mmCIF file with all atom_site columns, C-alpha atoms and ligand atoms in Angstrom:
data_model
loop_
_atom_site.group_PDB
_atom_site.id
_atom_site.type_symbol
_atom_site.label_atom_id
_atom_site.label_alt_id
_atom_site.label_comp_id
_atom_site.label_asym_id
_atom_site.label_entity_id
_atom_site.label_seq_id
_atom_site.pdbx_PDB_ins_code
_atom_site.Cartn_x
_atom_site.Cartn_y
_atom_site.Cartn_z
_atom_site.occupancy
_atom_site.B_iso_or_equiv
_atom_site.pdbx_formal_charge
_atom_site.auth_seq_id
_atom_site.auth_comp_id
_atom_site.auth_asym_id
_atom_site.auth_atom_id
_atom_site.pdbx_PDB_model_num
ATOM   1   C CA  . MET A 1 1   ? -104.898 -82.197  9.524  1.00 86.00 ? 1   MET A CA  1
ATOM   2   C CA  . LYS A 1 2   ? -104.695 -84.788  6.785  1.00 91.00 ? 2   LYS A CA  1
ATOM   3   C CA  . ASN A 1 3   ? -106.465 -88.019  7.709  1.00 96.00 ? 3   ASN A CA  1
ATOM   4   C CA  . PRO A 1 4   ? -105.042 -91.059  5.880  1.00 95.00 ? 4   PRO A CA  1
ATOM   5   C CA  . TYR A 1 5   ? -107.492 -93.400  7.657  1.00 97.00 ? 5   TYR A CA  1
ATOM   6   C CA  . THR A 1 6   ? -110.518 -92.437  5.583  1.00 96.00 ? 6   THR A CA  1
ATOM   7   C CA  . LYS A 1 7   ? -109.157 -94.821  2.937  1.00 94.00 ? 7   LYS A CA  1
ATOM   8   C CA  . ALA A 1 8   ? -109.825 -97.860  5.143  1.00 96.00 ? 8   ALA A CA  1
ATOM   9   C CA  . GLN A 1 9   ? -111.556 -100.706 3.320  1.00 94.00 ? 9   GLN A CA  1
ATOM   10  C CA  . PHE A 1 10  ? -112.795 -103.986 4.767  1.00 92.00 ? 10  PHE A CA  1
ATOM   11  C CA  . VAL A 1 11  ? -110.624 -106.899 3.678  1.00 94.00 ? 11  VAL A CA  1
ATOM   12  C CA  . THR A 1 12  ? -111.514 -109.987 5.649  1.00 93.00 ? 12  THR A CA  1
ATOM   13  C CA  . SER A 1 13  ? -112.454 -111.464 9.027  1.00 93.00 ? 13  SER A CA  1
ATOM   14  C CA  . ALA A 1 14  ? -110.443 -114.152 10.776 1.00 95.00 ? 14  ALA A CA  1
ATOM   15  C CA  . PRO A 1 15  ? -111.397 -116.351 13.734 1.00 91.00 ? 15  PRO A CA  1
ATOM   16  C CA  . ARG A 1 16  ? -107.758 -116.892 14.734 1.00 92.00 ? 16  ARG A CA  1
ATOM   17  C CA  . LEU A 1 17  ? -104.150 -116.135 13.857 1.00 95.00 ? 17  LEU A CA  1
ATOM   18  C CA  . SER A 1 18  ? -103.756 -118.858 11.246 1.00 95.00 ? 18  SER A CA  1
ATOM   19  C CA  . ARG A 1 19  ? -106.586 -117.332 9.180  1.00 96.00 ? 19  ARG A CA  1
ATOM   20  C CA  . CYS A 1 20  ? -105.317 -113.744 9.289  1.00 97.00 ? 20  CYS A CA  1
ATOM   21  C CA  . PRO A 1 21  ? -104.098 -112.070 6.065  1.00 97.00 ? 21  PRO A CA  1
ATOM   22  C CA  . PRO A 1 22  ? -100.363 -112.285 5.254  1.00 97.00 ? 22  PRO A CA  1
ATOM   23  C CA  . ASP A 1 23  ? -98.274  -111.039 8.162  1.00 98.00 ? 23  ASP A CA  1
ATOM   24  C CA  . GLN A 1 24  ? -96.461  -108.232 6.375  1.00 97.00 ? 24  GLN A CA  1
ATOM   25  C CA  . GLY A 1 25  ? -96.299  -104.464 6.631  1.00 97.00 ? 25  GLY A CA  1
ATOM   26  C CA  . VAL A 1 26  ? -97.809  -102.895 9.722  1.00 98.00 ? 26  VAL A CA  1
ATOM   27  C CA  . GLU A 1 27  ? -101.186 -103.007 11.443 1.00 98.00 ? 27  GLU A CA  1
ATOM   28  C CA  . ILE A 1 28  ? -102.777 -101.362 14.474 1.00 98.00 ? 28  ILE A CA  1
ATOM   29  C CA  . ALA A 1 29  ? -105.519 -103.084 16.445 1.00 98.00 ? 29  ALA A CA  1
ATOM   30  C CA  . PHE A 1 30  ? -108.444 -101.557 18.356 1.00 97.00 ? 30  PHE A CA  1
ATOM   31  C CA  . ALA A 1 31  ? -109.796 -103.258 21.470 1.00 97.00 ? 31  ALA A CA  1
ATOM   32  C CA  . GLY A 1 32  ? -112.343 -102.413 24.131 1.00 96.00 ? 32  GLY A CA  1
ATOM   33  C CA  . ARG A 1 33  ? -115.205 -103.696 26.237 1.00 93.00 ? 33  ARG A CA  1
ATOM   34  C CA  . SER A 1 34  ? -118.476 -104.131 24.385 1.00 89.00 ? 34  SER A CA  1
ATOM   35  C CA  . ASN A 1 35  ? -120.190 -100.754 24.305 1.00 91.00 ? 35  ASN A CA  1
ATOM   36  C CA  . ALA A 1 36  ? -116.979 -98.807  25.018 1.00 95.00 ? 36  ALA A CA  1
ATOM   37  C CA  . GLY A 1 37  ? -117.522 -96.818  21.817 1.00 95.00 ? 37  GLY A CA  1
ATOM   38  C CA  . LYS A 1 38  ? -115.106 -98.663  19.537 1.00 95.00 ? 38  LYS A CA  1
ATOM   39  C CA  . SER A 1 39  ? -117.383 -98.689  16.484 1.00 93.00 ? 39  SER A CA  1
ATOM   40  C CA  . SER A 1 40  ? -118.163 -95.009  16.926 1.00 94.00 ? 40  SER A CA  1
ATOM   41  C CA  . ALA A 1 41  ? -114.465 -94.168  17.253 1.00 96.00 ? 41  ALA A CA  1
ATOM   42  C CA  . LEU A 1 42  ? -113.611 -96.185  14.134 1.00 95.00 ? 42  LEU A CA  1
ATOM   43  C CA  . ASN A 1 43  ? -116.429 -94.487  12.236 1.00 94.00 ? 43  ASN A CA  1
ATOM   44  C CA  . THR A 1 44  ? -115.176 -91.060  13.279 1.00 96.00 ? 44  THR A CA  1
ATOM   45  C CA  . LEU A 1 45  ? -111.584 -91.925  12.439 1.00 97.00 ? 45  LEU A CA  1
ATOM   46  C CA  . THR A 1 46  ? -112.355 -93.373  9.016  1.00 96.00 ? 46  THR A CA  1
ATOM   47  C CA  . GLN A 1 47  ? -115.346 -91.115  8.306  1.00 94.00 ? 47  GLN A CA  1
ATOM   48  C CA  . GLN A 1 48  ? -117.218 -94.204  7.194  1.00 90.00 ? 48  GLN A CA  1
ATOM   49  C CA  . LYS A 1 49  ? -120.404 -95.332  8.855  1.00 82.00 ? 49  LYS A CA  1
ATOM   50  C CA  . THR A 1 50  ? -120.295 -98.679  7.147  1.00 74.00 ? 50  THR A CA  1
ATOM   51  C CA  . LEU A 1 51  ? -116.836 -99.686  8.331  1.00 75.00 ? 51  LEU A CA  1
ATOM   52  C CA  . ALA A 1 52  ? -117.460 -100.553 11.955 1.00 70.00 ? 52  ALA A CA  1
ATOM   53  C CA  . ARG A 1 53  ? -120.934 -101.775 11.069 1.00 71.00 ? 53  ARG A CA  1
ATOM   54  C CA  . THR A 1 54  ? -119.164 -104.507 9.153  1.00 68.00 ? 54  THR A CA  1
ATOM   55  C CA  . SER A 1 55  ? -117.600 -105.656 12.413 1.00 70.00 ? 55  SER A CA  1
ATOM   56  C CA  . LYS A 1 56  ? -120.993 -105.617 14.111 1.00 74.00 ? 56  LYS A CA  1
ATOM   57  C CA  . THR A 1 57  ? -122.828 -107.819 11.642 1.00 73.00 ? 57  THR A CA  1
ATOM   58  C CA  . PRO A 1 58  ? -124.001 -111.061 13.252 1.00 69.00 ? 58  PRO A CA  1
ATOM   59  C CA  . GLY A 1 59  ? -121.290 -113.683 12.920 1.00 66.00 ? 59  GLY A CA  1
ATOM   60  C CA  . ARG A 1 60  ? -118.498 -111.124 12.774 1.00 67.00 ? 60  ARG A CA  1
ATOM   61  C CA  . THR A 1 61  ? -118.550 -109.857 16.361 1.00 70.00 ? 61  THR A CA  1
ATOM   62  C CA  . GLN A 1 62  ? -116.245 -112.635 17.550 1.00 81.00 ? 62  GLN A CA  1
ATOM   63  C CA  . LEU A 1 63  ? -113.829 -112.263 14.658 1.00 89.00 ? 63  LEU A CA  1
ATOM   64  C CA  . ILE A 1 64  ? -110.706 -110.241 14.006 1.00 94.00 ? 64  ILE A CA  1
ATOM   65  C CA  . ASN A 1 65  ? -111.734 -107.764 11.291 1.00 93.00 ? 65  ASN A CA  1
ATOM   66  C CA  . PHE A 1 66  ? -109.112 -106.326 8.938  1.00 95.00 ? 66  PHE A CA  1
ATOM   67  C CA  . PHE A 1 67  ? -109.300 -103.006 7.111  1.00 95.00 ? 67  PHE A CA  1
ATOM   68  C CA  . ARG A 1 68  ? -106.776 -102.106 4.471  1.00 96.00 ? 68  ARG A CA  1
ATOM   69  C CA  . LEU A 1 69  ? -105.272 -98.619  4.265  1.00 96.00 ? 69  LEU A CA  1
ATOM   70  C CA  . ASP A 1 70  ? -102.733 -99.403  1.541  1.00 96.00 ? 70  ASP A CA  1
ATOM   71  C CA  . ASP A 1 71  ? -100.543 -102.369 0.525  1.00 95.00 ? 71  ASP A CA  1
ATOM   72  C CA  . GLN A 1 72  ? -98.512  -102.123 3.702  1.00 96.00 ? 72  GLN A CA  1
ATOM   73  C CA  . ARG A 1 73  ? -100.895 -100.764 6.349  1.00 97.00 ? 73  ARG A CA  1
ATOM   74  C CA  . ARG A 1 74  ? -104.023 -102.052 8.072  1.00 97.00 ? 74  ARG A CA  1
ATOM   75  C CA  . LEU A 1 75  ? -106.402 -101.257 10.906 1.00 97.00 ? 75  LEU A CA  1
ATOM   76  C CA  . VAL A 1 76  ? -107.757 -104.180 12.884 1.00 97.00 ? 76  VAL A CA  1
ATOM   77  C CA  . ASP A 1 77  ? -110.982 -104.311 14.883 1.00 95.00 ? 77  ASP A CA  1
ATOM   78  C CA  . LEU A 1 78  ? -110.843 -106.889 17.682 1.00 95.00 ? 78  LEU A CA  1
ATOM   79  C CA  . PRO A 1 79  ? -114.037 -108.311 19.230 1.00 90.00 ? 79  PRO A CA  1
ATOM   80  C CA  . GLY A 1 80  ? -115.499 -106.366 22.147 1.00 89.00 ? 80  GLY A CA  1
ATOM   81  C CA  . TYR A 1 81  ? -114.689 -108.089 25.431 1.00 88.00 ? 81  TYR A CA  1
ATOM   82  C CA  . GLY A 1 82  ? -116.466 -108.426 28.771 1.00 82.00 ? 82  GLY A CA  1
ATOM   83  C CA  . PHE A 1 83  ? -119.716 -109.475 27.212 1.00 71.00 ? 83  PHE A CA  1
ATOM   84  C CA  . ALA A 1 84  ? -121.419 -111.493 29.948 1.00 67.00 ? 84  ALA A CA  1
ATOM   85  C CA  . LYS A 1 85  ? -123.709 -113.524 27.700 1.00 76.00 ? 85  LYS A CA  1
ATOM   86  C CA  . VAL A 1 86  ? -120.903 -115.360 25.941 1.00 77.00 ? 86  VAL A CA  1
ATOM   87  C CA  . PRO A 1 87  ? -120.515 -118.941 27.245 1.00 84.00 ? 87  PRO A CA  1
ATOM   88  C CA  . GLU A 1 88  ? -117.410 -119.688 29.312 1.00 87.00 ? 88  GLU A CA  1
ATOM   89  C CA  . ALA A 1 89  ? -115.970 -122.150 26.767 1.00 89.00 ? 89  ALA A CA  1
ATOM   90  C CA  . VAL A 1 90  ? -116.267 -119.560 23.982 1.00 84.00 ? 90  VAL A CA  1
ATOM   91  C CA  . LYS A 1 91  ? -114.568 -116.951 26.173 1.00 85.00 ? 91  LYS A CA  1
ATOM   92  C CA  . ARG A 1 92  ? -111.655 -119.295 26.883 1.00 89.00 ? 92  ARG A CA  1
ATOM   93  C CA  . GLU A 1 93  ? -111.261 -120.153 23.217 1.00 90.00 ? 93  GLU A CA  1
ATOM   94  C CA  . TRP A 1 94  ? -111.318 -116.492 22.293 1.00 88.00 ? 94  TRP A CA  1
ATOM   95  C CA  . GLN A 1 95  ? -108.811 -115.647 25.031 1.00 90.00 ? 95  GLN A CA  1
ATOM   96  C CA  . ARG A 1 96  ? -106.417 -118.186 23.540 1.00 93.00 ? 96  ARG A CA  1
ATOM   97  C CA  . ASN A 1 97  ? -106.884 -116.835 20.011 1.00 93.00 ? 97  ASN A CA  1
ATOM   98  C CA  . LEU A 1 98  ? -106.445 -113.259 21.167 1.00 94.00 ? 98  LEU A CA  1
ATOM   99  C CA  . THR A 1 99  ? -103.279 -114.056 23.122 1.00 95.00 ? 99  THR A CA  1
ATOM   100 C CA  . GLN A 1 100 ? -101.816 -115.816 20.089 1.00 97.00 ? 100 GLN A CA  1
ATOM   101 C CA  . TYR A 1 101 ? -102.688 -112.896 17.835 1.00 97.00 ? 101 TYR A CA  1
ATOM   102 C CA  . LEU A 1 102 ? -101.155 -110.329 20.211 1.00 97.00 ? 102 LEU A CA  1
ATOM   103 C CA  . ASN A 1 103 ? -98.037  -112.386 20.858 1.00 97.00 ? 103 ASN A CA  1
ATOM   104 C CA  . ARG A 1 104 ? -97.241  -113.720 17.423 1.00 98.00 ? 104 ARG A CA  1
ATOM   105 C CA  . ARG A 1 105 ? -98.497  -111.237 14.879 1.00 98.00 ? 105 ARG A CA  1
ATOM   106 C CA  . GLN A 1 106 ? -95.273  -109.672 13.613 1.00 98.00 ? 106 GLN A CA  1
ATOM   107 C CA  . SER A 1 107 ? -96.948  -106.805 11.758 1.00 98.00 ? 107 SER A CA  1
ATOM   108 C CA  . LEU A 1 108 ? -98.915  -105.702 14.827 1.00 98.00 ? 108 LEU A CA  1
ATOM   109 C CA  . ALA A 1 109 ? -97.291  -102.433 15.890 1.00 96.00 ? 109 ALA A CA  1
ATOM   110 C CA  . GLY A 1 110 ? -99.586  -101.414 18.691 1.00 98.00 ? 110 GLY A CA  1
ATOM   111 C CA  . LEU A 1 111 ? -102.935 -101.553 20.390 1.00 98.00 ? 111 LEU A CA  1
ATOM   112 C CA  . ILE A 1 112 ? -105.500 -98.788  20.852 1.00 98.00 ? 112 ILE A CA  1
ATOM   113 C CA  . VAL A 1 113 ? -107.540 -99.636  23.959 1.00 98.00 ? 113 VAL A CA  1
ATOM   114 C CA  . LEU A 1 114 ? -110.893 -97.884  24.319 1.00 98.00 ? 114 LEU A CA  1
ATOM   115 C CA  . MET A 1 115 ? -112.510 -97.354  27.701 1.00 98.00 ? 115 MET A CA  1
ATOM   116 C CA  . ASP A 1 116 ? -115.616 -95.427  28.639 1.00 98.00 ? 116 ASP A CA  1
ATOM   117 C CA  . ALA A 1 117 ? -114.281 -92.342  30.436 1.00 98.00 ? 117 ALA A CA  1
ATOM   118 C CA  . ARG A 1 118 ? -117.020 -92.734  33.041 1.00 98.00 ? 118 ARG A CA  1
ATOM   119 C CA  . HIS A 1 119 ? -115.714 -96.132  34.194 1.00 96.00 ? 119 HIS A CA  1
ATOM   120 C CA  . PRO A 1 120 ? -112.183 -96.803  32.969 1.00 96.00 ? 120 PRO A CA  1
ATOM   121 C CA  . LEU A 1 121 ? -109.758 -99.558  33.970 1.00 96.00 ? 121 LEU A CA  1
ATOM   122 C CA  . THR A 1 122 ? -112.228 -102.330 34.665 1.00 95.00 ? 122 THR A CA  1
ATOM   123 C CA  . GLU A 1 123 ? -110.877 -105.780 35.438 1.00 94.00 ? 123 GLU A CA  1
ATOM   124 C CA  . HIS A 1 124 ? -111.234 -106.773 31.773 1.00 92.00 ? 124 HIS A CA  1
ATOM   125 C CA  . ASP A 1 125 ? -109.422 -103.625 30.650 1.00 96.00 ? 125 ASP A CA  1
ATOM   126 C CA  . GLU A 1 126 ? -106.568 -104.443 33.032 1.00 95.00 ? 126 GLU A CA  1
ATOM   127 C CA  . GLN A 1 127 ? -106.378 -107.953 31.584 1.00 94.00 ? 127 GLN A CA  1
ATOM   128 C CA  . MET A 1 128 ? -106.207 -106.574 28.061 1.00 96.00 ? 128 MET A CA  1
ATOM   129 C CA  . LEU A 1 129 ? -103.514 -104.063 29.005 1.00 97.00 ? 129 LEU A CA  1
ATOM   130 C CA  . ASN A 1 130 ? -101.464 -106.754 30.709 1.00 96.00 ? 130 ASN A CA  1
ATOM   131 C CA  . LEU A 1 131 ? -101.740 -109.040 27.685 1.00 95.00 ? 131 LEU A CA  1
ATOM   132 C CA  . ALA A 1 132 ? -100.640 -106.230 25.370 1.00 97.00 ? 132 ALA A CA  1
ATOM   133 C CA  . GLU A 1 133 ? -97.745  -105.298 27.578 1.00 96.00 ? 133 GLU A CA  1
ATOM   134 C CA  . ALA A 1 134 ? -96.621  -108.925 27.897 1.00 96.00 ? 134 ALA A CA  1
ATOM   135 C CA  . ALA A 1 135 ? -96.696  -109.091 24.078 1.00 96.00 ? 135 ALA A CA  1
ATOM   136 C CA  . GLY A 1 136 ? -94.399  -106.065 23.963 1.00 96.00 ? 136 GLY A CA  1
ATOM   137 C CA  . LEU A 1 137 ? -96.893  -103.883 22.107 1.00 98.00 ? 137 LEU A CA  1
ATOM   138 C CA  . LYS A 1 138 ? -97.184  -100.131 22.158 1.00 98.00 ? 138 LYS A CA  1
ATOM   139 C CA  . ILE A 1 139 ? -100.378 -99.097  23.932 1.00 98.00 ? 139 ILE A CA  1
ATOM   140 C CA  . HIS A 1 140 ? -102.500 -95.983  23.550 1.00 98.00 ? 140 HIS A CA  1
ATOM   141 C CA  . ILE A 1 141 ? -105.720 -95.538  25.524 1.00 98.00 ? 141 ILE A CA  1
ATOM   142 C CA  . LEU A 1 142 ? -108.792 -93.606  24.410 1.00 98.00 ? 142 LEU A CA  1
ATOM   143 C CA  . LEU A 1 143 ? -111.076 -92.477  27.232 1.00 98.00 ? 143 LEU A CA  1
ATOM   144 C CA  . THR A 1 144 ? -114.261 -92.425  25.179 1.00 98.00 ? 144 THR A CA  1
ATOM   145 C CA  . LYS A 1 145 ? -117.541 -90.514  25.402 1.00 98.00 ? 145 LYS A CA  1
ATOM   146 C CA  . ALA A 1 146 ? -115.650 -87.650  27.044 1.00 98.00 ? 146 ALA A CA  1
ATOM   147 C CA  . ASP A 1 147 ? -118.562 -85.369  26.077 1.00 98.00 ? 147 ASP A CA  1
ATOM   148 C CA  . LYS A 1 148 ? -120.618 -87.106  28.771 1.00 98.00 ? 148 LYS A CA  1
ATOM   149 C CA  . LEU A 1 149 ? -118.358 -85.626  31.459 1.00 98.00 ? 149 LEU A CA  1
ATOM   150 C CA  . LYS A 1 150 ? -117.881 -82.013  32.477 1.00 98.00 ? 150 LYS A CA  1
ATOM   151 C CA  . LYS A 1 151 ? -114.553 -80.671  31.257 1.00 97.00 ? 151 LYS A CA  1
ATOM   152 C CA  . SER A 1 152 ? -113.094 -80.635  34.768 1.00 98.00 ? 152 SER A CA  1
ATOM   153 C CA  . GLN A 1 153 ? -114.298 -84.192  35.453 1.00 98.00 ? 153 GLN A CA  1
ATOM   154 C CA  . ALA A 1 154 ? -112.817 -85.382  32.157 1.00 98.00 ? 154 ALA A CA  1
ATOM   155 C CA  . GLU A 1 155 ? -109.462 -83.780  32.982 1.00 98.00 ? 155 GLU A CA  1
ATOM   156 C CA  . ARG A 1 156 ? -109.488 -85.358  36.443 1.00 98.00 ? 156 ARG A CA  1
ATOM   157 C CA  . THR A 1 157 ? -110.217 -88.771  34.912 1.00 98.00 ? 157 THR A CA  1
ATOM   158 C CA  . LEU A 1 158 ? -107.376 -88.356  32.432 1.00 98.00 ? 158 LEU A CA  1
ATOM   159 C CA  . GLN A 1 159 ? -105.033 -87.491  35.283 1.00 98.00 ? 159 GLN A CA  1
ATOM   160 C CA  . ALA A 1 160 ? -106.246 -90.379  37.454 1.00 98.00 ? 160 ALA A CA  1
ATOM   161 C CA  . VAL A 1 161 ? -105.839 -92.944  34.660 1.00 98.00 ? 161 VAL A CA  1
ATOM   162 C CA  . SER A 1 162 ? -102.340 -91.643  33.840 1.00 97.00 ? 162 SER A CA  1
ATOM   163 C CA  . GLU A 1 163 ? -101.388 -91.951  37.494 1.00 97.00 ? 163 GLU A CA  1
ATOM   164 C CA  . ALA A 1 164 ? -102.865 -95.440  37.816 1.00 97.00 ? 164 ALA A CA  1
ATOM   165 C CA  . LEU A 1 165 ? -100.894 -96.579  34.767 1.00 96.00 ? 165 LEU A CA  1
ATOM   166 C CA  . ALA A 1 166 ? -97.684  -95.069  36.124 1.00 95.00 ? 166 ALA A CA  1
ATOM   167 C CA  . ALA A 1 167 ? -98.316  -96.686  39.522 1.00 95.00 ? 167 ALA A CA  1
ATOM   168 C CA  . GLY A 1 168 ? -98.757  -100.047 37.797 1.00 93.00 ? 168 GLY A CA  1
ATOM   169 C CA  . GLU A 1 169 ? -95.616  -99.365  35.743 1.00 91.00 ? 169 GLU A CA  1
ATOM   170 C CA  . LEU A 1 170 ? -97.546  -99.758  32.557 1.00 94.00 ? 170 LEU A CA  1
ATOM   171 C CA  . ASP A 1 171 ? -96.060  -97.840  29.670 1.00 95.00 ? 171 ASP A CA  1
ATOM   172 C CA  . ALA A 1 172 ? -99.051  -96.428  27.802 1.00 97.00 ? 172 ALA A CA  1
ATOM   173 C CA  . SER A 1 173 ? -100.195 -93.053  26.547 1.00 98.00 ? 173 SER A CA  1
ATOM   174 C CA  . VAL A 1 174 ? -103.739 -91.905  27.219 1.00 98.00 ? 174 VAL A CA  1
ATOM   175 C CA  . GLN A 1 175 ? -106.103 -89.253  25.870 1.00 98.00 ? 175 GLN A CA  1
ATOM   176 C CA  . LEU A 1 176 ? -109.702 -88.096  26.023 1.00 98.00 ? 176 LEU A CA  1
ATOM   177 C CA  . PHE A 1 177 ? -111.887 -88.884  23.018 1.00 98.00 ? 177 PHE A CA  1
ATOM   178 C CA  . SER A 1 178 ? -115.427 -88.150  21.895 1.00 98.00 ? 178 SER A CA  1
ATOM   179 C CA  . ALA A 1 179 ? -116.808 -89.554  18.670 1.00 97.00 ? 179 ALA A CA  1
ATOM   180 C CA  . THR A 1 180 ? -119.847 -87.289  18.768 1.00 96.00 ? 180 THR A CA  1
ATOM   181 C CA  . LYS A 1 181 ? -117.763 -84.130  19.256 1.00 97.00 ? 181 LYS A CA  1
ATOM   182 C CA  . ARG A 1 182 ? -114.793 -85.395  17.234 1.00 96.00 ? 182 ARG A CA  1
ATOM   183 C CA  . GLN A 1 183 ? -112.726 -84.480  20.262 1.00 98.00 ? 183 GLN A CA  1
ATOM   184 C CA  . GLY A 1 184 ? -109.233 -85.980  20.345 1.00 98.00 ? 184 GLY A CA  1
ATOM   185 C CA  . LEU A 1 185 ? -109.278 -87.049  16.697 1.00 98.00 ? 185 LEU A CA  1
ATOM   186 C CA  . GLU A 1 186 ? -106.062 -85.234  15.773 1.00 98.00 ? 186 GLU A CA  1
ATOM   187 C CA  . GLU A 1 187 ? -104.253 -86.678  18.771 1.00 98.00 ? 187 GLU A CA  1
ATOM   188 C CA  . LEU A 1 188 ? -105.331 -90.176  17.741 1.00 98.00 ? 188 LEU A CA  1
ATOM   189 C CA  . ILE A 1 189 ? -104.254 -89.615  14.124 1.00 98.00 ? 189 ILE A CA  1
ATOM   190 C CA  . ARG A 1 190 ? -100.834 -88.443  15.318 1.00 98.00 ? 190 ARG A CA  1
ATOM   191 C CA  . VAL A 1 191 ? -100.348 -91.640  17.340 1.00 98.00 ? 191 VAL A CA  1
ATOM   192 C CA  . LEU A 1 192 ? -101.447 -93.845  14.430 1.00 98.00 ? 192 LEU A CA  1
ATOM   193 C CA  . ASN A 1 193 ? -99.185  -91.942  12.012 1.00 97.00 ? 193 ASN A CA  1
ATOM   194 C CA  . ASP A 1 194 ? -96.289  -92.339  14.385 1.00 97.00 ? 194 ASP A CA  1
ATOM   195 C CA  . TRP A 1 195 ? -96.840  -96.088  14.775 1.00 97.00 ? 195 TRP A CA  1
ATOM   196 C CA  . THR A 1 196 ? -97.334  -96.732  11.067 1.00 95.00 ? 196 THR A CA  1
ATOM   197 C CA  . GLY A 1 197 ? -94.406  -94.552  10.076 1.00 91.00 ? 197 GLY A CA  1
ATOM   198 C CA  . GLN A 1 198 ? -96.469  -91.994  8.126  1.00 83.00 ? 198 GLN A CA  1
HETATM 199 P P1  . GDP B 2 .   ? -118.849 -100.581 20.742 1.00 84.98 ? 1   GDP B P1  1
HETATM 200 O O1  . GDP B 2 .   ? -119.713 -101.694 21.242 1.00 84.98 ? 1   GDP B O1  1
HETATM 201 O O2  . GDP B 2 .   ? -117.598 -100.460 21.561 1.00 84.98 ? 1   GDP B O2  1
HETATM 202 O O3  . GDP B 2 .   ? -118.566 -100.631 19.281 1.00 84.98 ? 1   GDP B O3  1
HETATM 203 O O4  . GDP B 2 .   ? -119.646 -99.210  21.049 1.00 84.98 ? 1   GDP B O4  1
HETATM 204 P P2  . GDP B 2 .   ? -120.504 -98.265  20.102 1.00 84.98 ? 1   GDP B P2  1
HETATM 205 O O5  . GDP B 2 .   ? -119.629 -97.426  19.264 1.00 84.98 ? 1   GDP B O5  1
HETATM 206 O O6  . GDP B 2 .   ? -121.566 -99.052  19.423 1.00 84.98 ? 1   GDP B O6  1
HETATM 207 O O7  . GDP B 2 .   ? -121.147 -97.278  21.190 1.00 84.98 ? 1   GDP B O7  1
HETATM 208 C C1  . GDP B 2 .   ? -121.921 -97.769  22.267 1.00 84.98 ? 1   GDP B C1  1
HETATM 209 C C2  . GDP B 2 .   ? -122.914 -96.691  22.681 1.00 84.98 ? 1   GDP B C2  1
HETATM 210 O O8  . GDP B 2 .   ? -122.228 -95.517  23.127 1.00 84.98 ? 1   GDP B O8  1
HETATM 211 C C3  . GDP B 2 .   ? -123.788 -96.223  21.528 1.00 84.98 ? 1   GDP B C3  1
HETATM 212 O O9  . GDP B 2 .   ? -125.080 -95.969  22.044 1.00 84.98 ? 1   GDP B O9  1
HETATM 213 C C4  . GDP B 2 .   ? -123.139 -94.942  21.056 1.00 84.98 ? 1   GDP B C4  1
HETATM 214 O O10 . GDP B 2 .   ? -124.039 -94.048  20.471 1.00 84.98 ? 1   GDP B O10 1
HETATM 215 C C5  . GDP B 2 .   ? -122.572 -94.382  22.344 1.00 84.98 ? 1   GDP B C5  1
HETATM 216 N N1  . GDP B 2 .   ? -121.356 -93.589  22.083 1.00 84.98 ? 1   GDP B N1  1
HETATM 217 C C6  . GDP B 2 .   ? -120.244 -93.994  21.445 1.00 84.98 ? 1   GDP B C6  1
HETATM 218 N N2  . GDP B 2 .   ? -119.330 -93.006  21.372 1.00 84.98 ? 1   GDP B N2  1
HETATM 219 C C7  . GDP B 2 .   ? -119.889 -91.920  21.971 1.00 84.98 ? 1   GDP B C7  1
HETATM 220 C C8  . GDP B 2 .   ? -119.455 -90.569  22.220 1.00 84.98 ? 1   GDP B C8  1
HETATM 221 O O11 . GDP B 2 .   ? -118.348 -90.147  21.874 1.00 84.98 ? 1   GDP B O11 1
HETATM 222 N N3  . GDP B 2 .   ? -120.312 -89.769  22.891 1.00 84.98 ? 1   GDP B N3  1
HETATM 223 C C9  . GDP B 2 .   ? -121.517 -90.191  23.321 1.00 84.98 ? 1   GDP B C9  1
HETATM 224 N N4  . GDP B 2 .   ? -122.271 -89.309  24.006 1.00 84.98 ? 1   GDP B N4  1
HETATM 225 N N5  . GDP B 2 .   ? -121.968 -91.434  23.097 1.00 84.98 ? 1   GDP B N5  1
HETATM 226 C C10 . GDP B 2 .   ? -121.178 -92.294  22.433 1.00 84.98 ? 1   GDP B C10 1
#
């Protein structure tokens, strides 16, 4: 399968909506708890080790990082959430910036939410999903590190998360993903293509 996301190139980092690049074309954002496997997933998707490392450089972890695909399309790496060491005031400030970005960014087509398949749907994940839904965004969930589960366990988790979302009336698609095994990469590419009109 052709992968148009290997072209991704770092453009800029923004602390809040007003500093984001021009709000035109279409972009897709990636969000997840710290350590959920977001950098690894982005590296696998873009086939670039350096890309997500950019987002992890000191000073950039609390920023919205933009990666250009072409003149009209971007990928966006949002800061990892649920990181206990961040002071309360910083968390609140970031929450406000994130909510503004999700609610007001016209070019934002959808959100990819990454969760460790071994402990999905934490309180912070639920908050993120609710924010995205309130903002009217499309949502696709990656259950990451699926290689750490037995196949049957992984399938059960996928089923359980789908059911939990349906029970909460949250309209989101969900899949298993493993960066190390490149499992689920085609499914992810199909979703991104669909959302960006490729
Ligand atoms: P981030 O904080 O969300 O960007 O998470 P990272 O991508 O840095 O991954 C956190 C940890 O999980 C690292 O030790 C990775 O090596 C590991 N990890 C990430 N993805 C996978 C995966 O698909 N399989 C396995 N086994 N480990 C993974």
